[in-house]
Coordinates of C-alpha atoms in Angstrom, one line a residue:
M120 CA 67.4 19.0 -2.4
S121 CA 69.6 17.5 -5.1
D122 CA 73.0 18.8 -4.2
D123 CA 72.8 20.3 -0.7
G124 CA 73.9 17.1 1.0
Q125 CA 71.4 17.4 3.8
Q126 CA 69.8 14.4 5.2
G127 CA 66.6 16.2 6.3
T128 CA 64.1 15.2 9.0
A129 CA 62.5 11.7 9.2
Q130 CA 59.4 13.1 7.4
E131 CA 61.4 14.7 4.6
R132 CA 62.0 12.7 1.5
V133 CA 65.4 13.1 -0.2
P134 CA 66.6 11.9 -3.7
S135 CA 68.4 8.6 -3.8
R136 CA 71.6 10.3 -5.0
Q137 CA 73.1 13.7 -5.5
R138 CA 72.6 15.4 -8.9
K139 CA 74.1 18.6 -10.3
R140 CA 71.9 21.7 -10.4
F141 CA 71.8 24.3 -13.1
P142 CA 71.0 27.7 -11.6
G143 CA 69.5 30.2 -14.0
I144 CA 69.8 27.8 -17.0
S145 CA 68.2 28.9 -20.2
S146 CA 66.2 26.3 -22.2
R147 CA 68.5 27.2 -25.1
A148 CA 71.1 25.0 -23.3
Y149 CA 69.3 21.8 -24.3
E150 CA 67.0 22.8 -27.2
H151 CA 67.4 21.2 -30.6
P152 CA 68.6 23.9 -33.1
A153 CA 65.3 23.7 -35.1
D154 CA 63.2 24.0 -32.0
R155 CA 65.4 26.8 -30.5
S156 CA 65.3 29.0 -33.7
A157 CA 61.5 28.9 -33.7
L158 CA 61.2 29.7 -30.0
V159 CA 63.8 32.6 -30.2
A160 CA 61.9 34.1 -33.2
L161 CA 58.5 33.9 -31.4
R162 CA 59.9 35.4 -28.2
K163 CA 61.2 38.3 -30.2
L164 CA 57.7 39.1 -31.6
S165 CA 56.2 42.0 -29.9
G166 CA 52.9 41.2 -28.3
F167 CA 53.2 37.4 -28.9
D168 CA 52.2 36.4 -25.4
T169 CA 49.3 38.9 -25.5
V170 CA 47.9 37.5 -28.7
F171 CA 48.0 33.9 -27.6
K172 CA 46.5 34.7 -24.2
A173 CA 43.7 36.4 -26.1
L174 CA 43.1 33.2 -27.9
S175 CA 42.7 31.3 -24.6
G176 CA 39.0 31.9 -24.8
L177 CA 38.9 29.9 -28.1
L178 CA 41.1 27.1 -26.9
P179 CA 40.0 24.2 -24.7
E180 CA 42.5 25.0 -21.9
R181 CA 40.0 25.8 -19.2
S182 CA 38.0 22.8 -20.1
L183 CA 41.1 20.6 -19.9
R184 CA 42.1 22.0 -16.5
L185 CA 38.6 21.3 -15.1
L186 CA 38.6 17.8 -16.6
F187 CA 41.9 16.8 -15.0
L188 CA 40.9 18.4 -11.7
S189 CA 37.6 16.5 -11.6
D190 CA 38.6 13.2 -13.1
S191 CA 42.3 12.7 -12.4
V192 CA 44.5 12.5 -9.3
R193 CA 46.5 15.6 -8.5
V194 CA 50.0 14.8 -7.4
S195 CA 50.9 16.2 -4.0
E196 CA 52.6 15.2 -0.7
R197 CA 49.5 13.2 0.1
Q198 CA 48.9 11.7 -3.4
F199 CA 51.6 10.0 -5.5
A200 CA 54.1 11.4 -3.1
H201 CA 57.1 9.9 -5.0
L202 CA 56.0 11.7 -8.2
H203 CA 55.7 14.9 -6.2
D204 CA 59.2 14.6 -4.9
M205 CA 60.5 13.9 -8.5
L206 CA 58.6 17.0 -9.8
R207 CA 60.0 19.3 -7.1
D208 CA 63.5 17.9 -7.6
A209 CA 63.3 18.4 -11.4
C210 CA 62.1 22.0 -11.0
Y211 CA 65.0 22.5 -8.5
I212 CA 67.6 21.1 -10.9
L213 CA 66.4 23.2 -13.9
D214 CA 65.7 26.2 -11.6
L215 CA 62.1 26.5 -12.5
E216 CA 60.7 28.8 -9.8
K217 CA 57.0 27.7 -9.9
V218 CA 56.3 24.0 -9.7
P219 CA 53.5 23.2 -12.2
P220 CA 50.5 21.2 -11.2
M221 CA 50.8 17.5 -12.1
Y222 CA 48.0 15.0 -12.5
V223 CA 47.8 11.2 -12.9
A224 CA 45.1 10.2 -15.3
Q225 CA 43.6 6.7 -15.6
D226 CA 44.7 5.4 -19.0
P227 CA 46.5 2.1 -19.8
Q228 CA 48.4 3.8 -22.7
P229 CA 51.8 5.1 -21.5
N230 CA 51.8 8.8 -22.1
A231 CA 52.7 12.2 -20.6
M232 CA 52.1 15.7 -21.7
C233 CA 52.6 19.4 -20.7
I234 CA 49.9 21.7 -21.8
G235 CA 48.5 25.2 -21.0
L236 CA 48.6 28.8 -22.1
D237 CA 48.7 30.8 -18.9
E238 CA 50.4 28.2 -16.7
P239 CA 51.6 24.7 -17.8
I240 CA 50.2 21.6 -16.3
I241 CA 51.7 18.1 -16.5
V242 CA 49.7 15.0 -17.0
V243 CA 51.0 11.4 -16.8
T244 CA 49.0 8.3 -17.4
T245 CA 48.7 5.3 -15.1
G246 CA 50.1 3.2 -17.9
L247 CA 53.3 5.2 -17.8
V248 CA 53.5 5.2 -14.0
E249 CA 53.1 1.4 -13.9
L250 CA 55.6 0.8 -16.7
L251 CA 58.6 2.8 -15.6
D252 CA 60.9 2.4 -12.6
E253 CA 62.0 5.3 -10.4
E254 CA 65.0 6.5 -12.5
E255 CA 63.1 6.1 -15.8
M256 CA 60.2 8.0 -14.4
R257 CA 62.5 10.8 -13.2
A258 CA 63.8 11.3 -16.7
V259 CA 60.1 11.5 -17.9
V260 CA 59.3 14.1 -15.3
G261 CA 62.4 16.1 -16.3
H262 CA 61.3 15.8 -19.9
E263 CA 57.9 17.4 -19.1
V264 CA 59.6 20.1 -16.9
G265 CA 61.8 20.8 -19.8
H266 CA 58.7 21.4 -22.0
A267 CA 57.5 23.9 -19.3
L268 CA 60.7 25.7 -19.1
S269 CA 60.9 26.1 -22.9
G270 CA 57.3 27.2 -23.2
H271 CA 56.3 24.3 -25.4
A272 CA 53.0 23.9 -23.4
V273 CA 51.6 26.9 -25.3
Y274 CA 52.3 25.3 -28.7
R275 CA 51.1 21.9 -27.7
T276 CA 47.8 23.4 -26.6
I277 CA 47.4 25.2 -29.9
L278 CA 48.3 22.0 -31.8
L279 CA 45.5 20.1 -29.9
F280 CA 43.1 22.9 -30.8
L281 CA 44.0 23.0 -34.5
T282 CA 43.9 19.2 -34.8
T283 CA 40.3 19.3 -33.4
L284 CA 39.5 22.3 -35.7
A285 CA 40.8 20.4 -38.8
L286 CA 38.3 17.6 -38.1
K287 CA 35.5 20.1 -37.9
V288 CA 36.3 21.9 -41.1
A289 CA 37.2 18.7 -43.1
W290 CA 34.2 19.2 -45.3
I291 CA 35.6 22.6 -46.5
P292 CA 38.4 21.8 -49.0
L293 CA 40.5 25.0 -48.8
G294 CA 39.8 25.5 -45.1
N295 CA 40.9 22.0 -44.2
F296 CA 44.0 22.3 -46.4
A297 CA 45.1 25.6 -44.7
V298 CA 44.6 24.2 -41.2
M299 CA 46.3 20.9 -42.0
A300 CA 49.3 22.7 -43.5
L301 CA 49.6 24.6 -40.2
V302 CA 49.1 21.4 -38.2
T303 CA 51.8 19.6 -40.3
A304 CA 54.3 22.5 -39.6
L305 CA 53.5 22.5 -35.9
R306 CA 54.0 18.7 -35.8
E307 CA 57.4 19.0 -37.4
W308 CA 58.3 21.7 -34.8
F309 CA 56.9 19.6 -32.0
R310 CA 58.8 16.5 -33.0
K311 CA 62.0 18.6 -32.6
S312 CA 60.8 19.9 -29.3
E313 CA 60.5 16.3 -28.1
L314 CA 64.2 15.8 -28.8
S315 CA 64.8 19.0 -26.7
A316 CA 62.7 17.7 -23.8
D317 CA 64.5 14.3 -23.9
R318 CA 67.7 16.3 -23.3
A319 CA 66.1 18.1 -20.4
G320 CA 65.1 14.7 -19.0
L321 CA 68.7 13.6 -19.2
L322 CA 69.9 16.8 -17.4
V323 CA 67.4 16.1 -14.6
G324 CA 67.9 12.3 -14.3
Q325 CA 71.6 12.4 -15.2
D326 CA 71.4 8.7 -16.0
V327 CA 71.6 8.0 -19.7
K328 CA 71.0 4.3 -19.2
A329 CA 67.7 5.1 -17.4
S330 CA 66.6 7.4 -20.3
M331 CA 67.4 4.6 -22.8
R332 CA 65.5 2.1 -20.7
G333 CA 62.4 4.3 -20.6
L334 CA 62.4 4.7 -24.4
M335 CA 62.9 1.0 -24.9
K336 CA 59.9 0.3 -22.6
L337 CA 57.8 2.8 -24.6
A338 CA 58.5 0.7 -27.7
G339 CA 58.5 -2.8 -26.3
G340 CA 56.7 -2.8 -23.0
N341 CA 58.0 -4.0 -19.6
H342 CA 60.2 -6.7 -20.9
L343 CA 63.7 -5.4 -20.3
H344 CA 65.1 -8.9 -19.8
E345 CA 64.2 -9.5 -23.5
M346 CA 65.7 -6.3 -24.8
N347 CA 69.2 -4.9 -25.4
V348 CA 70.2 -1.2 -25.7
D349 CA 72.8 -1.8 -28.4
A350 CA 70.4 -3.9 -30.5
F351 CA 67.7 -1.2 -30.0
L352 CA 70.1 1.5 -31.3
E353 CA 71.0 -0.7 -34.2
Q354 CA 67.4 -0.6 -35.2
A355 CA 67.6 3.1 -35.6
E356 CA 70.7 2.7 -37.8
E357 CA 69.0 0.1 -39.9
Y358 CA 65.9 2.3 -40.2
E359 CA 67.9 5.3 -41.3
A360 CA 70.2 3.6 -43.8
G361 CA 68.0 0.7 -45.1
G362 CA 65.9 0.4 -48.2
D363 CA 65.7 2.6 -51.3
L364 CA 63.9 5.7 -52.3
R365 CA 60.5 4.0 -51.8
D366 CA 61.3 3.4 -48.2
S367 CA 62.4 7.1 -47.8
V368 CA 59.0 8.2 -49.1
L369 CA 57.2 5.8 -46.8
K370 CA 59.2 7.0 -43.8
I371 CA 58.1 10.6 -44.5
L372 CA 54.4 9.5 -44.8
N373 CA 54.7 7.5 -41.6
V374 CA 56.1 10.3 -39.6
L375 CA 53.9 13.2 -40.9
P376 CA 50.8 12.5 -38.6
R377 CA 53.0 11.9 -35.5
S378 CA 53.7 14.5 -32.8
H379 CA 56.6 12.5 -31.5
P380 CA 59.6 11.0 -33.3
F381 CA 59.9 7.2 -33.3
A382 CA 61.3 5.7 -30.1
T383 CA 64.5 4.2 -31.7
I384 CA 65.2 7.6 -33.3
R385 CA 64.8 9.4 -30.0
A386 CA 67.2 7.0 -28.3
A387 CA 69.8 7.4 -31.0
E388 CA 69.5 11.2 -30.9
L389 CA 69.7 11.3 -27.1
K390 CA 72.8 9.1 -27.1
K391 CA 74.4 11.3 -29.7
W392 CA 73.8 14.4 -27.6
A393 CA 74.8 12.7 -24.3
E394 CA 78.2 12.0 -25.9
S395 CA 78.5 15.5 -27.4
R396 CA 80.7 18.4 -26.3
D397 CA 77.5 20.5 -25.8
H398 CA 76.2 18.2 -23.1
Q399 CA 79.6 18.0 -21.3
R400 CA 79.8 21.8 -21.2
V401 CA 76.4 22.0 -19.6
M402 CA 77.3 19.4 -17.0
D403 CA 80.5 21.4 -16.3
G404 CA 78.4 24.5 -15.6
H405 CA 79.0 26.3 -18.9
Y406 CA 75.6 27.1 -20.3
P407 CA 73.5 30.0 -21.5
R408 CA 71.5 31.8 -18.7
R409 CA 67.9 33.0 -18.8
S410 CA 69.1 36.5 -18.1
E411 CA 70.7 36.5 -21.5
D412 CA 67.7 35.3 -23.5
K413 CA 66.5 38.8 -24.4
D414 CA 69.9 39.4 -26.1
T415 CA 69.7 36.3 -28.2
S416 CA 69.9 36.9 -32.0
A417 CA 67.1 35.3 -34.0
R418 CA 69.2 35.5 -37.1
E419 CA 72.0 33.5 -35.4
S420 CA 69.5 30.9 -34.1
F421 CA 68.1 30.4 -37.7
R422 CA 71.7 30.1 -38.9
E423 CA 72.3 27.3 -36.4
S424 CA 69.1 25.6 -37.3
A425 CA 69.9 25.7 -41.0
A426 CA 73.4 24.4 -40.3
S427 CA 72.0 21.6 -38.2
Y428 CA 69.6 20.5 -41.0
A429 CA 72.5 20.7 -43.5
D430 CA 74.8 18.6 -41.3
D431 CA 72.0 16.0 -40.7
M432 CA 71.5 15.8 -44.5
K433 CA 75.2 15.3 -45.2
S434 CA 75.6 12.7 -42.5
S435 CA 72.3 10.9 -43.2
K436 CA 72.4 7.4 -44.7
D437 CA 68.8 7.7 -45.9
P438 CA 68.7 7.1 -49.7
L439 CA 66.6 10.2 -50.3
M440 CA 68.7 12.5 -48.1
K441 CA 71.8 11.2 -49.8
L442 CA 70.2 11.9 -53.2
V443 CA 69.3 15.4 -52.2
S444 CA 72.8 16.0 -50.7
D445 CA 74.3 14.8 -54.0
L446 CA 72.0 17.0 -56.0
A447 CA 73.2 20.0 -53.9
G448 CA 76.7 18.9 -54.5
G449 CA 76.2 18.6 -58.3
A450 CA 76.6 14.9 -58.6
G451 CA 76.1 13.4 -62.0
D452 CA 73.7 10.7 -63.3
L453 CA 71.0 11.7 -60.8
G454 CA 68.3 10.7 -63.2
G455 CA 69.6 7.1 -63.4
R456 CA 69.9 7.0 -59.6
V457 CA 66.3 8.1 -59.2
R458 CA 65.0 5.5 -61.6
R459 CA 67.0 2.8 -59.9
G460 CA 65.8 4.0 -56.5
F461 CA 62.1 3.7 -57.5
D462 CA 62.5 0.5 -59.5
G463 CA 60.6 -1.4 -56.9
F464 CA 57.4 0.6 -57.5
R465 CA 57.1 -0.9 -61.0
S466 CA 55.4 -4.3 -61.3
P467 CA 57.8 -7.2 -61.7
P468 CA 58.1 -8.7 -65.2
Q469 CA 55.7 -11.6 -65.9
P470 CA 57.0 -15.1 -66.7
G471 CA 58.5 -15.0 -70.2
E472 CA 58.9 -11.3 -70.2
G473 CA 62.2 -9.4 -70.1
P474 CA 62.9 -6.4 -67.9
K475 CA 60.3 -3.6 -68.5
D476 CA 62.9 -1.1 -69.8
A477 CA 64.8 -3.7 -72.0
P478 CA 65.2 -2.6 -75.7
R479 CA 62.6 -4.3 -77.9
D480 CA 63.6 -5.9 -81.3

């Protein structure tokens, strides 16, 4: 398909250009360190797969499969053939042996997901299909195949179940608190898994500009002539560095209920990885193999995850992250910096009044 150079018969569809293939590639090659450490730990747990498959009776997976089968369009050689070709090509590039079923669901909201416990299924909405061009869509299909290769479909299904459960037990104070704590942790994990899948999408599409265009369209719609990649990335820079401690707290509150990072942040993270040595090594054929996954050290993966978070904190321009980094480094006058950072939360002085903390006679 992607790199065999054959033209094929008249009936056979071939990709518009050749792409590199990654035989035997492990998902560890593209996973974000925080995502990878959690997955490695779970894969090391004896009986993990058995336990979650036992839960399948409690989860809405069978219902979801029947729903998509009955009320969506299954992608095949006869239906949405161009998506079928992209899916097969993505599985070929990432060396995923079994091509997962894929459905197109009628929904104007651009979205895609990969769910399932026993076997992953991929769902894309009509809103997404109509929004993206061929190369942008190829990156999205690669993104979802990356989820399948990593095993994220299992955790997404559980997240959907727990979110529904949280609504049902909302009237039980402690029960709701426990479920929401788990949902919050899963969401943080899944946000990192989205960054991993974005990288998988880039490995499949091998066109960073197309990946960027797709993320821009998710944020601003089909108005590329009105948008600019550099300006879009500058928004991510401004978002991270701007404001004071109040804005840092608001950022945390804004992101907590989300399963995906914000579009500008995803674009900035993907650009950073695309320019990294890790990405170049994968493209050069130097990457971990699935055959080595069983020998992966969970402790080493956790170390890499901790180091990644520490590096992010040190390099972050966010006021709160800088404050925490300074605290870890033993910086002085932190109390004064905290007070100044939260000054905006205090009501402004009324006419005729001095500053709130000015000494009184």
